Amino acid sequence: MDGQRKSWNGAAALIMPKHKLLMIKAKESGKWSIPSGGIEEGESPEQACIREVWEETGFTVQTIGSIHTKKAVIKDYDVTTSYFQCKLVKGQIAYHDPDDAIEEIAWKTDKDLLHLDLEYPEDRELLLSHFNRKAVEM
């Protein structure tokens, strides 16, 4: 390897009906995150977001807006993750996860979020800000 980092692009979904956030817990780390994953060849970030939510949670969603783009360096990768606000369309909690990486799927409150062990701790502030924004809109 010539010292060049590889790129990885992903998409993440913020789904918050009824003031609760849809989250998943990874088997390997035991930590929580919002549904997310890699963008496959030929997919737009929005399409990847919708697919990942279905695979990881069993819910069908619609993206309703881009809310954040996170750039980070993880190991040898330049990582770019597009975060989308999503609207729940239909479905129920179900495990379709092709990677068999999910231990639990659950709806979490803002109070839960304060104490959860997050896969991406840097996301806590962003996620909490959406609970606050939701409260102001009501």
XYZ file of C-alpha atoms in Angstrom:
138
model
C 0.000 0.000 0.000
C 1.353 3.417 -0.930
C 0.047 5.298 2.103
C -3.119 6.412 0.343
C -6.291 5.925 2.323
C -9.295 4.254 0.775
C -12.725 5.898 0.767
C -15.888 4.552 2.354
C -19.265 6.236 1.901
C -22.297 5.494 3.991
C -25.762 6.678 4.902
C -27.550 6.913 8.262
C -31.227 7.351 9.149
C -32.765 9.512 11.845
C -36.293 8.130 12.377
C -38.263 9.784 15.177
C -42.023 9.282 15.186
C -43.756 10.017 18.495
C -40.620 11.527 20.041
C -38.650 8.271 20.059
C -35.573 7.430 18.009
C -35.151 4.110 16.195
C -31.787 2.596 17.168
C -29.895 -0.654 16.754
C -27.411 -2.421 19.011
C -24.451 -4.160 17.365
C -23.620 -7.739 18.405
C -19.868 -7.269 18.099
C -19.479 -4.073 20.138
C -22.660 -4.105 22.239
C -23.048 -0.417 21.375
C -25.982 1.537 19.954
C -26.322 3.578 16.769
C -28.957 4.724 14.340
C -29.543 2.467 11.301
C -26.710 2.992 8.832
C -24.389 1.302 6.401
C -22.376 1.477 3.229
C -23.547 2.840 -0.080
C -23.460 0.073 -2.683
C -22.412 0.578 -6.287
C -25.129 2.296 -8.293
C -27.013 3.537 -5.197
C -27.607 7.121 -4.204
C -27.055 7.967 -0.520
C -30.844 8.206 -0.123
C -31.378 4.747 -1.655
C -28.686 3.280 0.619
C -30.329 4.870 3.642
C -33.733 3.368 2.784
C -32.205 -0.079 2.092
C -30.133 -0.101 5.292
C -33.149 0.814 7.430
C -35.151 -2.054 5.930
C -32.282 -4.557 6.292
C -31.469 -3.555 9.862
C -34.942 -2.893 11.296
C -37.713 -4.190 9.004
C -39.184 -0.706 8.502
C -39.839 1.015 5.192
C -38.929 4.700 5.317
C -38.850 7.717 3.065
C -36.003 10.237 3.247
C -37.356 13.750 3.838
C -34.142 15.718 4.028
C -30.403 15.681 4.483
C -29.424 16.785 7.994
C -25.689 16.232 8.357
C -22.584 14.918 6.633
C -19.903 13.448 8.861
C -16.335 13.088 7.645
C -13.862 11.040 9.652
C -10.753 8.941 9.287
C -11.238 5.401 10.612
C -8.285 3.052 10.319
C -7.112 3.372 6.677
C -10.339 4.906 5.388
C -11.640 8.377 4.671
C -15.227 7.926 5.822
C -18.118 10.107 4.675
C -21.555 9.400 6.137
C -24.681 11.225 4.960
C -27.374 11.551 7.638
C -31.013 11.772 6.565
C -34.204 12.635 8.397
C -36.633 9.848 7.525
C -40.364 9.357 7.779
C -41.689 5.956 8.813
C -43.859 4.562 6.008
C -44.728 1.043 7.207
C -43.445 -2.097 8.839
C -42.600 -3.503 12.212
C -39.402 -4.471 13.962
C -37.887 -7.399 12.059
C -34.383 -8.719 11.526
C -33.438 -8.849 7.820
C -29.781 -8.119 8.540
C -27.680 -9.911 5.890
C -24.540 -9.404 8.019
C -26.133 -10.881 11.166
C -24.577 -8.001 13.096
C -27.584 -6.694 15.039
C -28.359 -7.776 18.568
C -31.344 -5.541 19.317
C -33.659 -2.997 17.661
C -35.452 -0.524 19.925
C -37.127 2.868 20.192
C -35.173 5.192 22.507
C -36.080 8.467 24.216
C -33.837 11.476 24.664
C -33.342 10.413 28.293
C -32.217 6.947 27.126
C -29.790 8.585 24.717
C -28.016 10.389 27.558
C -26.897 7.056 29.035
C -26.517 4.713 26.051
C -23.098 3.402 25.094
C -22.946 4.727 21.519
C -21.012 3.196 18.634
C -20.339 6.779 17.491
C -20.231 8.950 20.640
C -19.719 12.042 18.482
C -23.331 11.574 17.252
C -24.910 12.077 20.697
C -25.140 15.873 20.413
C -26.596 15.720 16.885
C -29.204 13.126 17.904
C -30.178 15.035 21.053
C -30.512 18.277 19.069
C -33.201 16.602 16.956
C -35.198 15.682 20.057
C -35.047 19.346 21.081
C -36.002 20.518 17.593
C -38.932 18.076 17.538
C -40.196 19.448 20.884
C -40.087 23.021 19.552
C -42.031 22.053 16.401
C -44.903 20.471 18.348
